[in-house]
Coordinates of C-alpha atoms in Angstrom, one line a residue:
M4 CA -141.9 -73.7 149.0
Q5 CA -139.3 -74.2 151.7
T6 CA -136.1 -72.1 151.3
R7 CA -133.1 -74.1 151.0
A8 CA -129.4 -73.1 150.6
K9 CA -126.4 -75.5 149.3
I10 CA -122.9 -74.8 148.4
L11 CA -122.1 -75.1 144.8
V12 CA -119.0 -75.2 142.7
Q13 CA -119.2 -72.2 139.9
K14 CA -117.3 -72.9 136.5
S15 CA -115.4 -69.1 135.5
D16 CA -116.7 -68.1 132.0
K17 CA -113.5 -66.4 131.3
G18 CA -111.5 -69.8 132.1
L19 CA -110.2 -68.7 135.5
G20 CA -111.1 -71.7 137.2
E21 CA -113.7 -72.4 139.8
S22 CA -115.2 -71.1 142.9
L23 CA -117.4 -71.7 145.7
V24 CA -121.1 -70.1 146.0
I25 CA -123.6 -70.5 148.3
A26 CA -127.1 -70.8 146.2
I27 CA -130.5 -69.6 148.0
N28 CA -133.2 -72.0 146.8
D29 CA -133.5 -74.2 144.1
P30 CA -133.2 -72.9 140.3
D31 CA -136.3 -70.5 139.6
S32 CA -138.5 -70.6 136.4
N33 CA -135.7 -69.0 134.3
S34 CA -133.1 -71.9 135.7
E35 CA -131.1 -69.2 137.6
F36 CA -129.7 -69.5 141.5
E37 CA -129.4 -66.6 143.4
V38 CA -125.9 -66.5 144.7
Y39 CA -123.5 -65.2 147.3
P40 CA -119.6 -66.1 146.8
L41 CA -117.3 -67.5 149.5
K42 CA -114.5 -65.7 150.5
T43 CA -111.1 -66.3 152.5
I44 CA -111.3 -62.4 153.5
Q45 CA -113.8 -60.9 155.9
A46 CA -115.5 -57.9 155.1
E47 CA -118.2 -55.7 156.3
N48 CA -121.9 -57.5 155.8
S49 CA -119.9 -61.2 155.8
I50 CA -120.3 -64.2 157.8
S51 CA -118.2 -67.1 158.8
I52 CA -119.3 -70.4 157.6
D53 CA -117.5 -74.0 158.4
S54 CA -118.5 -77.5 159.0
K55 CA -120.6 -76.8 161.9
D56 CA -122.9 -75.0 159.3
L57 CA -123.7 -77.7 157.2
Q58 CA -126.0 -80.5 157.1
S59 CA -123.8 -82.5 154.7
G60 CA -120.8 -82.2 152.8
E61 CA -117.5 -80.4 153.8
V62 CA -116.0 -76.7 153.5
D63 CA -112.5 -75.6 154.3
S64 CA -112.3 -73.6 157.8
G65 CA -111.8 -69.7 157.3
M66 CA -114.4 -69.2 155.0
Y67 CA -117.1 -66.1 154.4
V68 CA -120.2 -65.6 153.0
D69 CA -119.9 -62.5 151.3
L70 CA -123.4 -60.7 151.4
N71 CA -122.3 -57.5 149.8
R72 CA -122.6 -59.0 146.3
S73 CA -125.5 -61.2 145.1
Y74 CA -126.1 -62.3 141.5
Y75 CA -127.7 -65.1 139.6
L76 CA -126.0 -67.9 138.0
K77 CA -127.7 -70.1 135.1
T78 CA -127.7 -73.9 136.2
D79 CA -125.2 -74.5 133.5
S80 CA -122.3 -72.4 135.3
V81 CA -122.5 -74.6 138.0
L82 CA -120.4 -77.7 138.3
K83 CA -121.5 -79.8 141.4
E84 CA -123.1 -79.5 144.8
V85 CA -120.5 -79.8 147.4
A86 CA -122.3 -79.2 150.7
S87 CA -126.1 -78.3 151.9
V88 CA -126.5 -75.9 154.5
K89 CA -128.4 -76.0 157.7
E90 CA -131.9 -74.3 158.3
E91 CA -130.7 -72.7 161.1
Y92 CA -127.5 -71.1 159.1
L93 CA -130.0 -69.8 156.7
G94 CA -131.6 -68.0 159.1
V95 CA -128.3 -66.2 160.3
I96 CA -128.2 -65.2 156.3
F97 CA -131.5 -63.6 156.2
K98 CA -131.0 -62.2 159.6
E99 CA -127.5 -60.4 158.1
L100 CA -129.2 -59.2 155.1
T101 CA -132.1 -57.8 156.9
L102 CA -129.7 -55.4 159.1
K103 CA -127.7 -55.1 156.0
Y104 CA -130.8 -53.7 154.4
S105 CA -131.8 -51.7 157.6
K106 CA -128.6 -49.7 157.4
Q107 CA -129.1 -48.9 153.7
H108 CA -132.6 -48.0 154.6
Y109 CA -131.7 -45.6 157.5
R110 CA -129.1 -44.0 155.1
A111 CA -131.6 -43.7 152.1
V112 CA -134.5 -42.5 154.5
H113 CA -133.6 -41.0 157.6
L114 CA -130.2 -39.6 157.3
P115 CA -131.4 -37.0 154.5
K116 CA -133.8 -35.6 156.9
K117 CA -131.1 -35.2 159.4
E118 CA -128.8 -33.5 157.4
A119 CA -131.2 -31.3 155.7
E120 CA -130.3 -27.6 155.6
F121 CA -132.3 -25.1 158.4
V122 CA -134.0 -22.8 156.7
P123 CA -134.9 -19.6 158.9
G124 CA -138.8 -19.3 159.0
V125 CA -139.4 -22.3 156.9
S126 CA -138.0 -25.2 158.8
R127 CA -139.6 -26.1 162.2
V128 CA -137.5 -25.6 165.3
T129 CA -139.3 -28.3 167.7
Y130 CA -138.5 -28.3 171.1
A131 CA -137.4 -32.0 171.2
G132 CA -137.1 -35.0 168.9
R133 CA -135.6 -38.6 168.4
V134 CA -131.8 -38.5 167.9
F135 CA -130.6 -41.8 166.6
D136 CA -128.9 -43.5 163.7
E137 CA -128.8 -47.2 162.0
E138 CA -127.6 -48.7 165.4
E139 CA -131.1 -48.3 167.1
I140 CA -132.6 -49.5 163.7
V141 CA -130.5 -52.6 163.5
N142 CA -131.0 -53.3 167.3
L143 CA -135.0 -52.7 166.9
I144 CA -135.2 -55.1 163.9
D145 CA -132.5 -57.6 165.7
S146 CA -134.9 -57.9 168.4
S147 CA -138.0 -58.3 166.3
L148 CA -136.6 -61.2 164.2
E149 CA -136.3 -63.2 167.4
F150 CA -139.9 -62.4 168.1
W151 CA -139.5 -62.8 171.9
L152 CA -141.6 -59.2 172.2
T153 CA -141.9 -59.3 176.1
T154 CA -138.8 -58.4 178.5
G155 CA -135.8 -60.6 177.3
R156 CA -132.0 -60.4 176.6
Y157 CA -132.0 -56.6 175.6
A158 CA -134.1 -55.5 178.6
D159 CA -131.4 -57.4 180.9
E160 CA -128.6 -55.7 179.0
F161 CA -130.1 -52.6 179.2
E162 CA -131.0 -52.8 183.4
R163 CA -127.2 -53.8 183.7
G164 CA -125.7 -50.9 181.4
F165 CA -128.3 -48.0 182.9
G166 CA -127.1 -49.2 186.3
R167 CA -123.6 -48.8 185.4
L168 CA -124.1 -45.8 183.8
L169 CA -125.8 -44.3 186.9
G170 CA -123.7 -46.2 189.5
V171 CA -126.6 -47.8 191.2
K172 CA -126.8 -51.4 191.9
N173 CA -130.5 -52.0 190.7
A174 CA -132.1 -50.6 187.7
I175 CA -135.6 -51.8 186.8
L176 CA -137.1 -51.3 183.2
V177 CA -140.9 -50.1 183.0
N178 CA -142.8 -49.1 180.2
S179 CA -142.9 -45.2 180.9
G180 CA -141.8 -42.4 183.1
S181 CA -145.1 -42.3 184.8
S182 CA -145.3 -46.1 185.4
A183 CA -141.5 -45.7 186.9
N184 CA -143.2 -42.8 189.2
L185 CA -146.1 -45.4 190.1
V186 CA -143.9 -48.1 190.9
A187 CA -141.4 -45.9 192.7
F188 CA -143.9 -44.5 195.1
N189 CA -145.9 -47.8 195.6
T190 CA -142.7 -49.7 196.5
I191 CA -142.7 -47.4 199.8
T192 CA -146.0 -48.5 200.6
S193 CA -145.0 -52.4 201.0
P194 CA -146.1 -54.0 204.1
S195 CA -142.9 -55.5 204.3
L196 CA -141.2 -52.0 205.2
K197 CA -143.2 -52.5 208.5
E198 CA -142.6 -49.4 210.7
R199 CA -141.3 -47.5 207.4
Q200 CA -144.3 -48.4 205.2
F201 CA -146.4 -45.4 203.8
K202 CA -149.6 -46.0 204.6
K203 CA -152.9 -44.3 203.6
G204 CA -153.7 -41.0 205.3
D205 CA -149.6 -40.4 205.5
E206 CA -147.9 -37.0 203.8
L207 CA -145.8 -36.6 200.9
I208 CA -144.1 -33.2 200.4
T209 CA -143.9 -32.1 196.9
V210 CA -144.4 -29.3 194.7
A211 CA -147.3 -28.1 192.4
A212 CA -145.1 -26.6 189.8
G213 CA -144.3 -29.5 187.5
F214 CA -145.8 -32.7 185.7
P215 CA -148.8 -34.6 187.2
T216 CA -147.2 -37.8 187.4
T217 CA -144.8 -37.0 190.0
V218 CA -147.5 -36.7 192.6
V219 CA -150.7 -38.7 191.3
P220 CA -149.8 -41.9 192.2
A221 CA -149.6 -40.9 195.8
I222 CA -153.0 -39.1 195.6
Q223 CA -154.7 -42.2 193.7
Y224 CA -153.5 -44.4 196.6
G225 CA -154.9 -42.0 199.4
A226 CA -151.8 -40.1 200.9
V227 CA -152.2 -36.5 201.6
P228 CA -149.6 -34.5 199.3
V229 CA -148.1 -31.5 200.8
F230 CA -147.5 -28.5 198.3
L231 CA -144.5 -26.4 198.4
D232 CA -143.4 -23.2 196.6
I233 CA -140.6 -22.9 194.0
T234 CA -137.9 -20.3 194.0
F235 CA -136.5 -18.6 191.1
P236 CA -134.3 -18.8 189.1
T237 CA -133.8 -22.4 189.5
Y238 CA -137.7 -23.1 189.2
N239 CA -137.0 -25.7 192.5
I240 CA -138.6 -26.8 195.3
D241 CA -138.3 -24.0 198.1
V242 CA -136.4 -25.8 200.8
S243 CA -136.5 -23.0 203.5
R244 CA -140.0 -23.9 204.3
L245 CA -139.5 -28.0 204.4
E246 CA -139.8 -27.9 208.2
E247 CA -142.9 -26.0 208.0
A248 CA -144.3 -28.4 206.1
L249 CA -143.4 -31.3 208.3
S250 CA -146.3 -32.8 210.6
P251 CA -146.5 -36.1 212.3
K252 CA -147.9 -38.0 209.5
T253 CA -145.0 -36.6 206.7
K254 CA -143.6 -40.2 205.4
A255 CA -142.0 -39.0 202.0
V256 CA -140.8 -36.4 199.8
M257 CA -141.0 -37.0 195.8
V258 CA -139.8 -34.1 193.8
A259 CA -138.7 -33.6 190.4
H260 CA -135.2 -31.9 189.0
T261 CA -137.0 -29.1 187.2
L262 CA -136.1 -29.2 183.3
G263 CA -133.1 -31.0 184.3
N264 CA -131.7 -28.5 186.9
P265 CA -131.1 -30.3 190.1
F266 CA -133.1 -29.4 193.5
D267 CA -131.2 -28.5 196.5
L268 CA -130.4 -32.3 197.0
Q269 CA -128.1 -31.5 200.2
A270 CA -130.9 -30.0 201.9
V271 CA -133.6 -32.1 200.9
K272 CA -131.5 -35.2 201.8
D273 CA -130.3 -34.0 205.2
F274 CA -133.9 -33.1 205.9
C275 CA -135.3 -36.9 205.2
V276 CA -132.3 -38.5 207.0
K277 CA -132.9 -36.1 210.1
H278 CA -136.6 -37.1 210.1
K279 CA -136.3 -40.7 208.7
L280 CA -138.4 -39.6 205.5
W281 CA -138.2 -41.8 202.1
L282 CA -136.8 -39.5 199.5
I283 CA -137.7 -40.2 195.7
E284 CA -136.2 -38.3 192.8
D285 CA -138.1 -37.7 189.9
N286 CA -135.3 -37.9 187.4
C287 CA -137.3 -38.0 184.0
D288 CA -136.0 -34.8 182.9
A289 CA -132.8 -34.7 184.5
L290 CA -130.7 -38.2 183.3
G291 CA -127.2 -37.3 183.2
S292 CA -127.3 -34.3 185.7
R293 CA -125.0 -34.4 188.6
Y294 CA -125.1 -32.5 192.2
F295 CA -121.6 -32.4 194.6
Y296 CA -123.4 -34.3 197.5
N297 CA -121.6 -34.7 200.7
G298 CA -118.4 -33.8 199.2
E299 CA -118.7 -36.3 196.0
W300 CA -120.0 -35.6 192.7
K301 CA -123.1 -37.8 192.4
N302 CA -125.5 -38.5 189.3
T303 CA -129.2 -37.1 190.2
G304 CA -131.5 -39.9 191.1
T305 CA -129.2 -41.9 193.1
I306 CA -129.0 -39.6 196.2
G307 CA -132.3 -40.3 197.3
D308 CA -133.7 -43.8 198.1
I309 CA -135.3 -44.2 194.6
G310 CA -134.8 -42.4 191.3
T311 CA -137.2 -42.4 188.2
S312 CA -136.2 -41.9 184.4
S313 CA -138.4 -41.4 181.5
F314 CA -137.4 -42.5 177.5
Y315 CA -140.2 -41.0 175.9
P316 CA -139.0 -39.5 172.5
P317 CA -138.3 -35.9 174.1
H318 CA -136.0 -36.8 177.0
H319 CA -132.7 -37.1 177.2
M320 CA -132.5 -40.8 175.6
T321 CA -135.6 -42.9 173.9
M322 CA -136.9 -46.3 173.8
G323 CA -140.3 -44.6 172.1
E324 CA -142.1 -45.4 175.4
G325 CA -140.2 -46.3 178.6
G326 CA -139.0 -45.8 181.9
A327 CA -136.8 -46.9 184.9
V328 CA -136.8 -47.3 188.3
Y329 CA -133.3 -47.5 190.3
M330 CA -131.8 -47.8 193.4
Q331 CA -129.1 -49.2 195.4
S332 CA -131.2 -51.3 198.2
S333 CA -132.0 -54.9 197.0
R334 CA -134.8 -54.8 199.9
L335 CA -136.5 -51.7 197.4
K336 CA -135.6 -53.5 194.4
K337 CA -137.6 -56.7 195.1
I338 CA -140.5 -54.8 196.1
A339 CA -140.4 -52.8 193.0
E340 CA -139.9 -55.5 190.7
S341 CA -142.9 -57.3 192.4
I342 CA -145.4 -54.1 191.8
R343 CA -144.1 -53.9 188.1
D344 CA -144.7 -57.6 187.4
W345 CA -148.6 -58.0 188.9
G346 CA -147.4 -57.8 192.4
R347 CA -146.3 -61.4 192.4
D348 CA -144.2 -62.5 195.0
C349 CA -141.9 -65.0 192.5
W350 CA -138.9 -63.5 190.9
C351 CA -138.6 -65.7 188.1
P352 CA -137.7 -63.9 184.9
S353 CA -140.0 -64.0 181.7
G354 CA -140.2 -67.7 180.4
K355 CA -138.7 -69.6 183.2
D356 CA -139.7 -71.3 186.3
N357 CA -138.8 -72.7 189.4
T358 CA -135.9 -70.0 189.8
C359 CA -136.0 -70.4 193.8
G360 CA -136.0 -74.2 193.3
K361 CA -139.0 -74.5 195.4
R362 CA -141.6 -73.5 193.1
F363 CA -144.5 -76.1 194.8
N364 CA -143.3 -75.7 198.8
W365 CA -143.9 -72.2 199.6
E366 CA -146.6 -71.5 202.2
L367 CA -147.8 -67.8 202.2
G368 CA -150.8 -65.9 203.3
E369 CA -153.7 -68.3 203.6
L370 CA -153.0 -70.3 200.6
P371 CA -152.6 -74.2 200.7
E372 CA -149.3 -75.4 201.4
G373 CA -147.3 -76.1 197.8
Y374 CA -149.6 -73.4 196.0
D375 CA -147.9 -72.6 192.6
H376 CA -145.4 -69.6 193.7
K377 CA -145.7 -68.2 190.2
Y378 CA -149.2 -67.1 191.2
I379 CA -149.2 -66.1 194.7
Y380 CA -149.1 -62.3 195.2
S381 CA -147.5 -60.2 197.8
H382 CA -148.3 -56.6 196.5
F383 CA -151.0 -55.3 194.7
G384 CA -149.4 -54.8 191.3
Y385 CA -149.7 -54.1 187.6
N386 CA -148.1 -55.6 184.3
L387 CA -145.6 -52.7 183.6
K388 CA -142.8 -54.3 181.4
V389 CA -141.4 -53.1 178.3
T390 CA -140.9 -55.4 175.1
D391 CA -137.7 -56.1 174.1
M392 CA -137.8 -53.9 171.0
Q393 CA -137.8 -51.0 173.0
A394 CA -135.2 -52.2 175.3
A395 CA -133.3 -53.1 172.3
I396 CA -133.2 -49.5 171.0
G397 CA -132.3 -48.5 174.7
V398 CA -129.4 -50.3 174.5
A399 CA -128.1 -48.4 171.4
Q400 CA -129.1 -45.2 173.1
L401 CA -127.0 -46.2 176.3
K402 CA -123.8 -45.3 174.0
K403 CA -125.0 -41.6 173.3
V404 CA -126.1 -40.4 176.2
S405 CA -122.6 -38.6 177.4
S406 CA -122.7 -36.9 174.2
F407 CA -126.4 -36.1 174.4
V408 CA -125.7 -34.7 177.8
E409 CA -122.8 -32.7 176.3
A410 CA -125.0 -31.3 173.4
R411 CA -127.7 -30.2 175.6
S412 CA -125.1 -28.4 178.0
K413 CA -123.7 -26.5 175.1
N414 CA -127.1 -25.7 173.6
W415 CA -128.2 -24.3 176.6
N416 CA -125.2 -22.3 177.3
T417 CA -125.6 -20.7 174.0
L418 CA -129.2 -19.8 174.4
R419 CA -128.1 -18.4 177.8
K420 CA -125.4 -16.0 176.3
G421 CA -127.4 -15.1 173.6
L422 CA -130.0 -13.5 175.8
D423 CA -128.0 -12.7 178.7
D424 CA -128.8 -9.0 178.5
L425 CA -132.5 -9.7 178.4
S426 CA -132.8 -9.8 181.8
E427 CA -135.1 -6.6 182.2
F428 CA -137.7 -8.3 180.6
F429 CA -137.1 -11.9 181.4
I430 CA -136.2 -14.2 184.7
L431 CA -133.3 -16.2 183.3
P432 CA -132.9 -19.6 184.4
E433 CA -129.7 -20.3 186.6
P434 CA -128.0 -23.6 187.5
T435 CA -128.3 -24.7 191.1
K436 CA -125.7 -24.3 193.5
N437 CA -123.1 -27.3 193.3
S438 CA -124.8 -28.6 190.3
E439 CA -123.9 -29.7 186.7
P440 CA -127.6 -29.8 185.0
S441 CA -128.2 -31.9 181.9
W442 CA -130.9 -29.4 180.6
F443 CA -134.0 -30.6 179.3
G444 CA -135.2 -27.2 178.5
F445 CA -134.8 -23.4 178.3
L446 CA -136.7 -21.4 180.6
L447 CA -137.8 -18.0 180.3
T448 CA -140.4 -16.4 182.8
I449 CA -141.7 -12.8 181.9
K450 CA -141.2 -10.2 184.6
D451 CA -144.2 -8.4 186.5
G452 CA -144.3 -4.9 184.6
T453 CA -143.1 -5.8 180.8
K454 CA -145.0 -4.7 178.5
F455 CA -145.7 -7.8 176.9
K456 CA -147.6 -11.0 177.9
R457 CA -146.7 -14.6 177.5
K458 CA -149.0 -15.3 174.8
E459 CA -148.2 -12.4 172.6
I460 CA -144.1 -13.7 172.8
V461 CA -145.4 -17.5 172.3
D462 CA -147.7 -16.9 169.4
Y463 CA -144.9 -14.8 167.8
L464 CA -142.5 -17.5 168.2
E465 CA -144.8 -20.4 167.1
S466 CA -145.6 -18.1 164.1
A467 CA -141.9 -18.6 162.9
G468 CA -141.9 -21.9 163.3
I469 CA -140.1 -22.2 166.9
Q470 CA -141.9 -24.6 169.0
T471 CA -142.6 -23.6 172.9
R472 CA -143.8 -25.3 175.9
M473 CA -145.3 -24.5 179.3
L474 CA -143.8 -25.8 182.5
F475 CA -146.3 -28.4 182.3
A476 CA -149.2 -28.0 184.6
G477 CA -147.9 -24.8 185.8
N478 CA -149.8 -25.1 189.1
F479 CA -151.4 -28.5 189.0
L480 CA -153.9 -27.5 191.8
R481 CA -155.5 -25.1 189.0
H482 CA -156.5 -27.8 187.0
P483 CA -160.0 -29.3 186.6
A484 CA -158.6 -32.6 188.2
F485 CA -158.4 -30.9 191.6
D486 CA -161.8 -29.2 191.0
E487 CA -163.7 -31.8 193.8
M488 CA -160.6 -31.8 196.0
R489 CA -160.9 -27.9 196.5
K490 CA -164.4 -27.8 197.1
E491 CA -164.2 -30.4 199.9
K492 CA -161.2 -28.5 201.1
T493 CA -159.5 -32.0 201.9
G494 CA -157.2 -34.5 200.7
Y495 CA -154.2 -32.2 200.5
R496 CA -152.1 -29.2 202.5
V497 CA -150.6 -26.2 200.9
I498 CA -147.7 -24.2 202.5
G499 CA -147.8 -20.5 201.8
N500 CA -149.7 -19.1 198.7
L501 CA -147.6 -20.6 196.0
E502 CA -147.0 -17.0 194.3
N503 CA -144.1 -18.5 192.4
T504 CA -146.1 -21.3 191.2
D505 CA -148.5 -19.1 190.1
K506 CA -146.2 -17.0 188.4
V507 CA -145.1 -20.0 186.5
M508 CA -148.8 -21.0 185.7
N509 CA -149.0 -17.3 184.0
D510 CA -145.5 -16.0 182.4
T511 CA -143.3 -19.0 182.2
F512 CA -142.7 -21.0 178.9
W513 CA -139.6 -22.7 177.5
L514 CA -137.5 -23.9 174.5
G515 CA -135.9 -26.8 173.5
V516 CA -132.0 -27.6 173.7
Y517 CA -132.3 -31.1 172.8
P518 CA -129.4 -32.8 170.9
G519 CA -130.6 -32.5 167.6
M520 CA -130.6 -28.9 167.2
K521 CA -128.1 -27.0 164.9
P522 CA -126.1 -23.9 165.7
E523 CA -128.6 -22.3 163.2
M524 CA -131.5 -23.2 165.0
L525 CA -130.2 -21.7 168.2
D526 CA -129.2 -18.7 166.5
F527 CA -132.3 -18.2 164.8
M528 CA -134.3 -18.3 168.3
I529 CA -132.3 -15.9 169.7
Q530 CA -132.6 -13.8 166.9
K531 CA -136.4 -13.9 167.1
I532 CA -136.7 -13.5 170.8
R533 CA -134.6 -10.4 170.3
T534 CA -136.6 -9.1 167.5
F535 CA -139.6 -9.3 169.8
V536 CA -138.7 -7.5 172.7
G537 CA -136.9 -4.8 170.3
K538 CA -140.5 -4.2 168.9

């Protein structure tokens, strides 16, 4: 049965006159209408209605449908029908009701988990987690009801908001942080960059201590990675050996800010400017970190030519899956969008045609004149777009980023203070000079000569319900993925012996500092580490 709505006059059964109600559908088998009252006062979960929303009849201006109170009326309680409602407005009613119940679902299902009491030794202390409220759920469902699915209005809103947050002109949404790194690296391989194009066989300076997808796109393309060691206690690239890593084939530097701690951007950027190299900042673990560069505080990810972010659930903000590529250069933006969008030359947004005004008047490559511009490809690209439902979550998360960063910093400082006197056993982390980190985690490295091993303390913490993590790959070159390259002794270069990188691989782990952590959780982690060391 088609759903319909009409405005009816209700008789009061207490002799109090008449009132207007909006009735959903015709009477049911019990001769009852589902109705919502019309009022002149706007309240939460009420929506305005006026003549433009009606198929027929009239209603006074300044009326609101009160969705807080629904009830059923017998047909004999109704005097007459005064108007019928357009189908589009009926859709508005159902949308508002859906969003209303979505909020109530959050309060009934998710909020109790968030507010649950922490029980030491029983409750799990995760290293990360989603931090959200009803706003993310409302946005997600709002987007799903439109059923646009692919990149749409929420994606546009997020890209604008994310760009403003970081202070960059251009931000491009992609479907993961790994895809962001893929797009970022492939952007500098564009032939349109001419003499600055990164070509197969060119070299890229990076580190082996980190997450693989910082360097995998370059390896898959045919670049030669040049691996530098890291330094303690910042766990970032050893800038003292940059000049040693340089060769006539060096074209770029691509490095991550380790667990939110910025690398020495002044030194790395100066090196890149001096030698005309591209700088790509993998900012996936460092959203909100700042660095004092050339006398000015700047967000990490914005000092290099291109920055990348990840919105996977453990990260500083989340869309479930998702990532972003950002830059000041409009030239690089055009290339990055092409690579994200199948490699096409066309720049029409999803669902639109002929933005350029000459869709069938281009003559590019060896294609016939007038070939459809929507199907002309200037790069080897992919489809790496997000859905608008993911972006809808991101729009709500953007409003919380500053509070997330503040909470991470507070939690990290609590752990640092609580473990400060254990430097006999651990290399304790320190912020990079001239930086304000947005911490992703709290790193601990067991010092040489200490009587316990990493496995012992990690097993102890995990058995107490405290989740731990390694510093990702540890030393990427030691992994099976590098077996063939190691056997052939080709395809990459190493500067020095990566002593600290191997130290990280063998003796480092980290704990969470994410915003959902309660003070009792932090105190419990400190207590368990101190207890273990005391034993």
